[in-house]
Coordinates of C-alpha atoms (C1' of nucleotides) in Angstrom, one line a residue:
Chain A
M146 CA 23.3 32.3 33.5
P147 CA 21.8 30.5 30.4
Y148 CA 18.2 30.1 29.9
T149 CA 18.1 26.6 31.0
Y150 CA 18.9 27.5 34.6
E151 CA 15.9 29.5 34.9
F152 CA 13.3 26.8 34.7
P153 CA 10.7 26.9 37.4
R154 CA 12.1 24.6 40.2
P155 CA 10.2 22.0 42.3
S156 CA 10.7 22.1 46.1
L157 CA 13.2 19.5 47.2
T158 CA 12.9 17.6 50.5
V159 CA 14.4 14.6 52.2
D160 CA 12.5 12.0 54.2
C161 CA 13.8 9.3 56.4
V162 CA 12.3 5.8 56.9
V163 CA 13.7 5.0 60.2
F164 CA 13.6 1.3 61.4
G165 CA 14.3 0.0 64.8
L166 CA 13.9 -3.3 66.5
D167 CA 12.0 -3.6 69.8
Q168 CA 13.8 -5.7 72.4
Q169 CA 10.8 -7.0 74.2
S170 CA 8.6 -7.8 71.3
M171 CA 11.3 -8.4 68.7
Q172 CA 9.1 -6.4 66.3
L173 CA 10.2 -3.9 63.6
Q174 CA 9.5 -0.4 64.7
L175 CA 9.1 2.8 62.6
M176 CA 9.8 6.3 63.8
L177 CA 7.1 8.9 63.0
I178 CA 6.5 12.6 63.6
E179 CA 3.3 14.2 64.4
R180 CA 2.7 17.1 61.9
K181 CA 2.1 20.5 63.3
L182 CA 1.6 22.4 60.1
T183 CA -0.8 22.1 57.2
P184 CA -1.0 20.1 55.0
F185 CA -2.0 17.0 56.8
Q186 CA -1.9 18.8 60.1
G187 CA -2.1 16.4 63.0
M188 CA -1.3 13.3 60.9
W189 CA 1.8 11.2 61.4
A190 CA 4.5 11.6 58.8
L191 CA 8.1 10.5 58.3
P192 CA 10.8 12.8 59.6
G193 CA 12.0 15.0 56.9
G194 CA 12.3 18.5 55.6
F195 CA 13.7 20.9 52.9
V196 CA 17.2 20.6 51.5
R197 CA 19.3 23.6 52.1
M198 CA 21.3 25.1 49.4
E199 CA 24.6 24.6 51.3
E200 CA 24.2 20.9 52.3
S201 CA 24.3 17.7 50.3
L202 CA 21.2 15.3 50.3
E203 CA 22.7 13.0 52.9
E204 CA 23.6 15.9 55.1
A205 CA 20.1 17.2 54.9
A206 CA 18.8 13.8 55.9
L207 CA 21.1 13.5 58.9
R208 CA 20.3 17.1 60.0
E209 CA 16.5 16.4 59.8
L210 CA 16.9 13.2 61.8
R211 CA 18.9 14.9 64.5
E212 CA 16.5 17.9 64.7
E213 CA 13.3 15.9 64.7
T214 CA 14.1 12.8 66.5
G215 CA 17.4 13.3 68.3
I216 CA 18.9 10.3 66.4
D217 CA 22.5 10.8 65.6
K218 CA 24.8 8.0 64.5
V219 CA 22.9 5.6 62.4
Y220 CA 23.2 3.5 59.3
L221 CA 21.7 5.8 56.5
E222 CA 21.3 4.9 52.8
Q223 CA 19.5 6.6 50.0
L224 CA 16.3 4.7 49.1
Y225 CA 14.6 6.2 46.2
T226 CA 13.4 9.7 44.9
F227 CA 9.7 10.3 44.6
G228 CA 8.6 13.0 42.2
D229 CA 5.0 12.5 41.1
V230 CA 3.4 15.7 40.2
N231 CA 0.7 15.6 42.8
R232 CA 2.3 14.0 45.8
D233 CA 1.9 17.2 47.7
P234 CA -1.4 19.0 47.4
R235 CA -0.1 22.5 47.4
D236 CA 3.0 22.6 45.4
R237 CA 5.4 20.4 43.4
V238 CA 7.6 18.7 45.9
V239 CA 10.2 16.1 45.0
T240 CA 11.6 14.1 47.9
V241 CA 14.6 12.1 48.2
A242 CA 14.0 9.3 50.7
Y243 CA 16.5 7.7 52.9
Y244 CA 16.2 4.7 55.2
A245 CA 18.0 4.4 58.5
L246 CA 18.6 1.5 60.8
V247 CA 18.7 2.2 64.5
N248 CA 20.1 0.2 67.4
L249 CA 17.3 0.7 70.0
W250 CA 19.4 -0.9 72.6
E251 CA 22.1 1.7 72.7
H252 CA 19.7 4.5 71.5
P253 CA 16.7 3.9 73.7
I254 CA 13.3 5.0 72.7
F255 CA 12.8 8.8 73.2
A256 CA 16.6 9.5 73.8
A257 CA 17.5 13.0 74.4
T258 CA 15.4 15.0 72.1
D259 CA 13.0 17.9 72.4
A260 CA 10.8 16.4 69.7
S261 CA 8.1 15.3 72.0
D262 CA 6.1 14.6 68.8
A263 CA 8.2 11.9 67.7
A264 CA 7.2 8.2 68.5
W265 CA 7.9 4.7 67.5
F266 CA 5.2 2.5 65.9
T267 CA 5.1 -1.2 65.1
V268 CA 5.5 -1.5 61.3
N269 CA 2.4 -3.5 60.8
Q270 CA 0.2 -1.2 63.1
L271 CA 0.9 2.1 61.5
P272 CA -1.6 5.0 61.7
P273 CA -2.6 6.7 58.3
L274 CA 0.4 8.6 57.1
A275 CA 0.7 12.2 55.5
F276 CA 1.5 12.6 51.7
D277 CA 2.6 9.4 50.0
H278 CA 4.6 8.2 53.0
E279 CA 2.8 5.0 53.1
R280 CA 4.4 4.2 49.8
L281 CA 7.7 5.3 51.0
V282 CA 7.4 2.8 54.0
Q283 CA 6.5 0.0 51.6
V284 CA 9.5 0.8 49.3
A285 CA 11.7 0.9 52.3
L286 CA 10.5 -2.4 53.6
T287 CA 11.0 -4.1 50.3
R288 CA 14.5 -2.8 50.1
L289 CA 15.4 -3.9 53.6
K290 CA 14.0 -7.3 52.9
G291 CA 16.1 -7.7 49.8
K292 CA 19.2 -6.1 51.2
V293 CA 19.5 -7.9 54.4
R294 CA 20.2 -11.1 52.5
Y295 CA 23.2 -10.1 50.8
E296 CA 24.8 -7.4 52.9
P297 CA 25.3 -7.6 56.6
I298 CA 23.2 -4.6 57.5
G299 CA 21.0 -6.6 60.0
F300 CA 23.6 -5.9 62.6
E301 CA 22.9 -2.3 62.7
L302 CA 19.5 -3.1 64.3
L303 CA 21.2 -5.1 67.2
P304 CA 23.4 -4.2 70.0
K305 CA 27.1 -4.5 69.5
K306 CA 27.1 -7.8 71.5
F307 CA 24.2 -10.0 70.6
T308 CA 23.2 -13.7 70.9
L309 CA 22.8 -16.0 67.8
S310 CA 19.1 -16.3 68.7
Q311 CA 18.7 -12.5 68.5
L312 CA 20.3 -12.5 65.2
Q313 CA 18.1 -15.3 64.0
R314 CA 14.8 -13.7 65.2
L315 CA 16.0 -10.4 63.5
Y316 CA 16.2 -12.3 60.3
E317 CA 12.9 -14.1 60.7
I318 CA 11.2 -10.8 61.3
V319 CA 12.6 -9.0 58.5
L320 CA 12.4 -11.9 56.1
G321 CA 9.0 -12.9 57.3
Q322 CA 9.8 -16.6 57.5
E323 CA 11.0 -19.0 60.2
L324 CA 14.5 -20.4 59.9
D325 CA 16.1 -23.6 61.2
K326 CA 18.1 -22.9 64.3
R327 CA 20.9 -25.4 63.5
N328 CA 21.2 -24.6 60.0
F329 CA 21.2 -20.8 60.6
R330 CA 24.0 -21.2 63.2
K331 CA 26.1 -23.3 60.9
K332 CA 25.8 -21.0 58.0
I333 CA 26.5 -17.7 59.9
L334 CA 29.3 -19.1 61.9
K335 CA 30.9 -20.7 58.8
M336 CA 31.2 -17.2 57.2
D337 CA 33.7 -16.5 60.1
L338 CA 32.5 -12.9 60.6
L339 CA 31.3 -13.2 64.1
V340 CA 33.8 -13.2 67.0
Q341 CA 32.6 -15.2 70.0
L342 CA 33.0 -13.2 73.2
D343 CA 33.9 -14.6 76.6
E344 CA 30.8 -13.1 78.1
T345 CA 27.2 -14.4 78.3
Q346 CA 23.9 -12.9 78.4
K347 CA 22.7 -11.7 81.8
E348 CA 19.5 -11.4 83.7
V349 CA 17.7 -14.1 81.9
S350 CA 15.8 -16.9 83.7
H351 CA 17.2 -19.6 81.7
R352 CA 20.5 -20.8 80.4
A353 CA 22.5 -17.7 79.4
A354 CA 23.6 -17.5 75.7
R355 CA 27.0 -16.7 74.4
L356 CA 27.5 -13.1 73.1
Y357 CA 28.9 -12.5 69.6
Q358 CA 30.2 -9.4 67.8
F359 CA 30.2 -8.6 64.1
D360 CA 33.8 -8.1 62.8
E361 CA 33.4 -5.2 60.3
D362 CA 37.2 -5.1 59.5
K363 CA 37.2 -8.8 58.6
Y364 CA 34.1 -8.3 56.4
R365 CA 35.7 -5.4 54.5
Q366 CA 38.9 -7.5 54.0
L367 CA 36.9 -10.6 52.8
K368 CA 34.7 -8.5 50.6
K369 CA 37.7 -6.9 48.8
N370 CA 38.7 -10.5 47.9
G371 CA 35.4 -11.3 46.3
F372 CA 33.6 -12.8 49.2
N373 CA 29.9 -12.3 49.2
F374 CA 27.8 -12.3 52.3
E375 CA 24.6 -14.1 51.8
L376 CA 22.1 -15.6 54.1
Chain B
M229 CA 1.8 29.2 51.8
P230 CA 3.8 28.5 55.0
Y231 CA 7.3 29.6 55.4
T232 CA 8.7 26.3 54.8
Y233 CA 7.7 26.1 51.1
E234 CA 9.8 29.4 50.5
F235 CA 13.2 27.9 50.9
P236 CA 15.5 28.7 48.0
R237 CA 15.4 25.7 45.7
P238 CA 18.1 23.7 44.0
S239 CA 17.7 23.1 40.2
L240 CA 16.5 19.6 39.6
T241 CA 17.5 17.7 36.5
V242 CA 17.4 14.0 35.3
D243 CA 20.3 12.2 33.5
C244 CA 20.1 8.9 31.6
V245 CA 22.8 6.4 31.6
V246 CA 21.9 4.4 28.4
F247 CA 23.5 1.1 27.8
G248 CA 23.4 -0.8 24.6
L249 CA 25.1 -4.0 23.4
D250 CA 27.0 -3.9 20.1
Q251 CA 26.2 -6.8 17.8
Q252 CA 29.6 -7.0 16.2
S253 CA 32.0 -6.6 19.0
M254 CA 29.6 -7.8 21.7
Q255 CA 30.7 -4.9 23.8
L256 CA 28.8 -2.7 26.2
Q257 CA 28.1 0.7 24.7
L258 CA 27.0 4.1 26.2
M259 CA 25.1 6.8 24.7
L260 CA 26.6 10.3 25.1
I261 CA 25.7 13.8 23.9
E262 CA 28.1 16.5 22.9
R263 CA 27.2 19.7 25.0
K264 CA 26.5 22.8 23.0
L265 CA 26.2 25.0 26.1
T266 CA 28.4 26.1 29.0
P267 CA 29.5 24.8 31.3
F268 CA 31.6 22.0 29.9
Q269 CA 30.8 23.2 26.3
G270 CA 32.2 20.7 23.7
M271 CA 32.6 17.9 26.2
W272 CA 30.6 14.7 26.2
A273 CA 27.8 14.2 28.7
L274 CA 24.9 12.0 29.7
P275 CA 21.5 12.7 28.0
G276 CA 19.4 14.8 30.5
G277 CA 17.9 18.0 31.4
F278 CA 15.7 19.9 33.7
V279 CA 12.5 18.5 35.2
R280 CA 9.4 20.4 34.2
M281 CA 6.7 21.3 36.8
E282 CA 4.0 19.3 35.0
E283 CA 5.9 15.9 34.6
S284 CA 7.1 13.2 36.8
L285 CA 10.7 12.4 37.1
E286 CA 10.4 9.3 35.0
E287 CA 8.4 11.2 32.4
A288 CA 11.1 13.8 32.4
A289 CA 13.8 11.1 31.8
L290 CA 11.8 9.6 29.0
R291 CA 11.2 12.9 27.4
E292 CA 14.9 13.9 27.4
L293 CA 15.9 10.5 26.0
R294 CA 13.4 11.0 23.2
E295 CA 14.5 14.5 22.5
E296 CA 18.2 14.1 22.7
T297 CA 18.7 10.6 21.3
G298 CA 15.5 9.5 19.6
I299 CA 15.3 6.5 21.8
D300 CA 11.8 5.6 22.6
K301 CA 10.6 2.4 24.2
V302 CA 13.3 1.1 26.6
Y303 CA 13.7 -0.4 29.9
L304 CA 14.2 2.5 32.3
E305 CA 14.9 2.4 36.1
Q306 CA 15.7 5.0 38.5
L307 CA 19.4 4.7 39.6
Y308 CA 20.4 7.1 42.3
T309 CA 20.0 10.9 43.0
F310 CA 23.2 12.9 43.2
G311 CA 23.1 16.1 45.2
D312 CA 26.5 17.2 46.2
V313 CA 26.7 20.8 46.7
N314 CA 29.3 21.5 43.9
R315 CA 28.6 19.0 41.2
D316 CA 27.6 21.9 38.9
P317 CA 30.1 24.7 38.9
R318 CA 27.5 27.4 38.6
D319 CA 24.6 26.6 40.6
R320 CA 23.2 24.1 43.0
V321 CA 21.9 21.3 40.8
V322 CA 20.5 18.0 42.0
T323 CA 20.1 15.3 39.5
V324 CA 18.0 12.1 39.5
A325 CA 19.9 9.6 37.5
Y326 CA 18.1 6.8 35.5
Y327 CA 19.7 3.9 33.6
A328 CA 18.2 2.5 30.4
L329 CA 18.8 -0.7 28.5
V330 CA 18.4 -0.6 24.8
N331 CA 18.1 -3.4 22.2
L332 CA 20.5 -2.2 19.6
W333 CA 19.3 -4.9 17.1
E334 CA 15.8 -3.3 16.9
H335 CA 16.8 0.3 17.6
P336 CA 20.0 0.5 15.3
I337 CA 22.6 3.0 16.1
F338 CA 21.6 6.5 15.1
A339 CA 18.0 5.7 14.6
A340 CA 15.6 8.4 13.4
T341 CA 16.9 11.4 15.5
D342 CA 17.8 14.9 14.7
A343 CA 20.3 14.8 17.6
S344 CA 23.4 14.6 15.3
D345 CA 25.6 15.2 18.4
A346 CA 24.5 11.9 20.0
A347 CA 26.9 8.9 19.8
W348 CA 27.6 5.5 21.2
F349 CA 30.9 4.8 22.9
T350 CA 32.4 1.5 24.2
V351 CA 32.1 1.8 28.0
N352 CA 35.7 1.1 28.7
Q353 CA 36.9 3.8 26.1
L354 CA 34.9 6.7 27.3
P355 CA 36.0 10.3 26.7
P356 CA 36.2 12.6 29.6
L357 CA 32.7 13.5 30.7
A358 CA 31.1 16.7 32.0
F359 CA 30.0 17.3 35.6
D360 CA 30.2 14.2 37.8
H361 CA 29.0 12.0 35.0
E362 CA 31.8 9.5 35.2
R363 CA 30.7 8.9 38.6
L364 CA 27.0 8.3 37.4
V365 CA 28.4 5.8 34.9
Q366 CA 30.3 3.9 37.5
V367 CA 27.3 3.6 39.8
A368 CA 25.2 2.5 36.8
L369 CA 27.7 -0.2 35.8
T370 CA 27.9 -1.5 39.5
R371 CA 24.1 -1.6 39.6
L372 CA 23.8 -3.3 36.2
K373 CA 26.3 -5.9 37.3
G374 CA 24.6 -6.5 40.5
K375 CA 20.9 -6.6 39.1
V376 CA 21.6 -8.8 36.0
R377 CA 22.3 -11.7 38.4
Y378 CA 19.0 -11.7 40.1
E379 CA 16.5 -10.2 37.7
P380 CA 16.1 -11.1 34.1
I381 CA 17.0 -7.6 32.7
G382 CA 19.8 -8.9 30.5
F383 CA 17.2 -9.8 27.9
E384 CA 16.5 -6.0 27.3
L385 CA 19.8 -5.7 25.7
L386 CA 19.2 -8.5 23.2
P387 CA 16.9 -8.9 20.3
K388 CA 13.6 -10.7 21.1
K389 CA 14.8 -13.8 19.5
F390 CA 18.3 -14.7 20.5
T391 CA 20.6 -17.6 20.7
L392 CA 22.0 -19.1 23.9
S393 CA 25.5 -18.1 23.0
Q394 CA 24.4 -14.5 22.6
L395 CA 22.8 -14.6 26.0
Q396 CA 26.0 -16.2 27.4
R397 CA 28.2 -13.6 25.9
L398 CA 26.0 -10.9 27.3
Y399 CA 26.5 -12.3 30.9
E400 CA 30.1 -12.7 30.4
I401 CA 30.5 -9.1 29.3
V402 CA 28.4 -7.6 32.0
L403 CA 29.8 -9.7 34.8
G404 CA 33.3 -9.5 33.5
Q405 CA 34.0 -13.3 33.8
E406 CA 33.8 -16.3 31.5
L407 CA 31.1 -18.8 32.0
D408 CA 31.2 -22.6 31.2
K409 CA 28.9 -23.2 28.1
R410 CA 27.3 -26.4 29.3
N411 CA 26.7 -25.3 32.8
F412 CA 25.2 -22.0 31.6
R413 CA 22.9 -23.8 29.2
K414 CA 21.8 -26.3 31.8
K415 CA 21.0 -23.6 34.4
I416 CA 19.3 -21.2 32.2
L417 CA 17.1 -23.8 30.5
K418 CA 16.1 -25.5 33.7
M419 CA 14.5 -22.2 34.9
D420 CA 12.1 -22.9 32.1
L421 CA 11.8 -19.3 31.1
L422 CA 13.0 -19.6 27.7
V423 CA 10.8 -20.8 24.8
Q424 CA 12.6 -22.6 22.1
L425 CA 11.5 -21.4 18.7
D426 CA 11.2 -23.4 15.6
E427 CA 13.6 -21.0 13.8
T428 CA 17.3 -20.9 13.6
Q429 CA 19.9 -18.3 13.1
K430 CA 20.5 -17.0 9.5
E431 CA 23.3 -15.8 7.5
V432 CA 26.1 -17.3 9.6
S433 CA 28.9 -19.2 8.0
H434 CA 28.6 -22.2 10.4
R435 CA 26.0 -24.4 11.9
A436 CA 23.1 -22.2 12.7
A437 CA 22.0 -21.9 16.3
R438 CA 18.5 -22.2 17.7
L439 CA 16.6 -19.2 18.7
Y440 CA 15.0 -18.7 22.0
Q441 CA 12.6 -16.1 23.5
F442 CA 12.2 -14.9 27.1
D443 CA 8.8 -15.7 28.5
E444 CA 7.9 -12.7 30.4
D445 CA 4.4 -13.8 31.4
K446 CA 5.7 -17.0 32.7
Y447 CA 8.4 -15.1 34.7
R448 CA 5.8 -12.9 36.3
Q449 CA 3.8 -16.0 37.2
L450 CA 6.7 -17.8 38.8
K451 CA 7.8 -14.6 40.6
K452 CA 4.4 -14.4 42.2
N453 CA 4.8 -17.8 43.5
G454 CA 8.2 -17.0 45.1
F455 CA 10.5 -18.0 42.4
N456 CA 13.8 -16.1 42.2
F457 CA 15.7 -15.8 38.9
E458 CA 19.3 -16.0 39.8
L459 CA 22.2 -16.7 37.5
Chain C
dC226 C1' 12.0 -30.0 89.6
dC227 C1' 10.0 -27.3 86.2
dA228 C1' 10.1 -23.9 82.5
dA229 C1' 12.5 -21.8 79.0
dA230 C1' 15.8 -21.2 75.8
dA231 C1' 20.8 -22.8 74.5
dG232 C1' 23.4 -25.6 72.2
dT233 C1' 24.8 -29.5 69.2
dG234 C1' 25.5 -33.7 64.2
dT235 C1' 24.1 -36.6 60.7
dT236 C1' 22.2 -38.0 56.4
dG237 C1' 20.2 -37.7 51.9
dG238 C1' 19.3 -35.2 47.8
dG239 C1' 20.0 -31.5 44.7
dA240 C1' 23.0 -28.1 42.8
dC241 C1' 27.5 -26.8 41.1
dT242 C1' 31.9 -27.4 38.9
dA243 C1' 35.1 -29.2 35.7
dC244 C1' 35.9 -31.1 31.7
dA245 C1' 36.2 -33.0 25.7
dC246 C1' 34.2 -34.4 21.7
dC247 C1' 31.1 -34.7 17.6
dC248 C1' 27.8 -32.0 14.6
dA249 C1' 26.1 -28.9 11.0
dT250 C1' 26.8 -25.2 7.9
dG251 C1' 28.9 -22.2 4.5
dA252 C1' 32.9 -20.9 2.2
Chain D
dT95 C1' 37.7 -30.2 3.4
dC96 C1' 38.2 -26.8 6.5
dA97 C1' 37.0 -23.3 9.8
dT98 C1' 33.7 -21.9 13.0
dG99 C1' 30.8 -22.0 16.4
dG100 C1' 26.5 -25.3 18.0
dG101 C1' 25.3 -28.7 20.9
dT102 C1' 25.6 -32.4 24.4
dG103 C1' 26.6 -35.9 29.5
dT104 C1' 29.0 -37.4 33.5
dA105 C1' 31.3 -37.8 37.9
dG106 C1' 32.9 -35.9 42.1
dT107 C1' 32.2 -32.3 45.5
dC108 C1' 29.8 -29.3 48.2
dC109 C1' 25.8 -27.1 50.1
dC110 C1' 21.5 -27.3 51.9
dA111 C1' 17.3 -28.9 54.1
dA112 C1' 15.3 -31.8 57.6
dC113 C1' 15.2 -33.3 61.9
dA114 C1' 15.3 -34.2 68.1
dC115 C1' 17.4 -34.4 72.2
dT116 C1' 20.6 -32.9 76.1
dT117 C1' 22.3 -28.9 78.8
dT118 C1' 22.2 -24.9 81.7
dT119 C1' 20.0 -21.5 84.4
dG120 C1' 16.7 -19.1 87.4
dG121 C1' 12.4 -19.3 89.7

DNA sequence: CCAAAAGTGTTGGGACTACACCCATGA
DNA sequence: TCATGGGTGTAGTCCCAACACTTTTGG
């Protein structure tokens, strides 16, 4: 082994910024874990942990998510790698951050998990966080805002069948601005990526809305031919 | 030190995908280093190396660039972190990739550097690369193509004073499509981010073009007020 | 019948595309 | 005077923003 491989090595972790959308309040939620160990014992932190030698970074992120929150099949994407020298007070720790989008309708809050120390928080009412995790959350929010406009990832936060109003509210929340109902509908329907279902909403005390589904196959097809999703 | 900090640690490196624009051919160029050590001895690779305990990731990338290529003040941005288990045949090595944009007019090829094993290659005539560096280059190209449309980073590849034709050719090269001269000029000038200088091109055997400069301050100003650069 | 959200079209203005010719300069 | 790129305007089309009322349903 040449000399170069013998440099001292920083620790390597993954952290996950997990977003969900609350059905009642239609507010963005963030999954946090209460720390049991020092440093920052008792504080809230992002789910995450050390990368093992035999797993890729993405595998590590998925494993930590499963172990710490019970969350299993979600949209997961690498966000950014944070490596400032003093981000951990005790040792040099570099963390590869991922962000995940969870459908809270089909994975209800506190789904089968033994992690009783995991909880959802509204993103603009977060407790103080351990390490530089507030920064990771900020970066993730910025990325989400940017990406949601030109990739159809918003659907990951909704149930498979959703109403146009739900979709619109999602965009309003993530982008932080109101949208015109008629223009929104025209634009999104013209893309021809939503299939209208023969079902309607149930158990609402007003006119029931039509349900739609996102057509992923069609999107992949169109994308290949140079189509760009853009809201 | 708790148990968790004692996990075995992957090695951590940074690699830099350095793009430049050749003045003559107006072609995208990539900076490569010939490897002196195993593995992949004698092959070409991206400049990069191990992250030291006392430097941040970005500092490591800048240091490696300086040491291996003599390149100093450049646009540098984190690209992606590659951590597949077997990307290095001998050990687990995770690399944080950065990409850099270099102004080849003011940093001419082979500027003051002792790295005689560094060279520029045209991006679509690259030699076989060590490790998974071909993949890193692909990812960087995709990112550059995407980013150049909605952030004014293309200017990093040009001299401070440039002609509109140079700017247009740059976009044509990066985006891989021809653009209409009149429409391009209208659009870019309407943004009001270029200041027209009282100078013209020199030493050309045809009508000399006006020179322009990108107004960074104005861009920052406009961006704060919600303006979006978009070509 | 009331409350609450669903659903639906038109119009004016601005932006984008496509397109062709004259100009200035140096060789 | 020729070759080379520099520089300019218009017309048609499409997209976008702004805007208000009727419909359906359950309570």
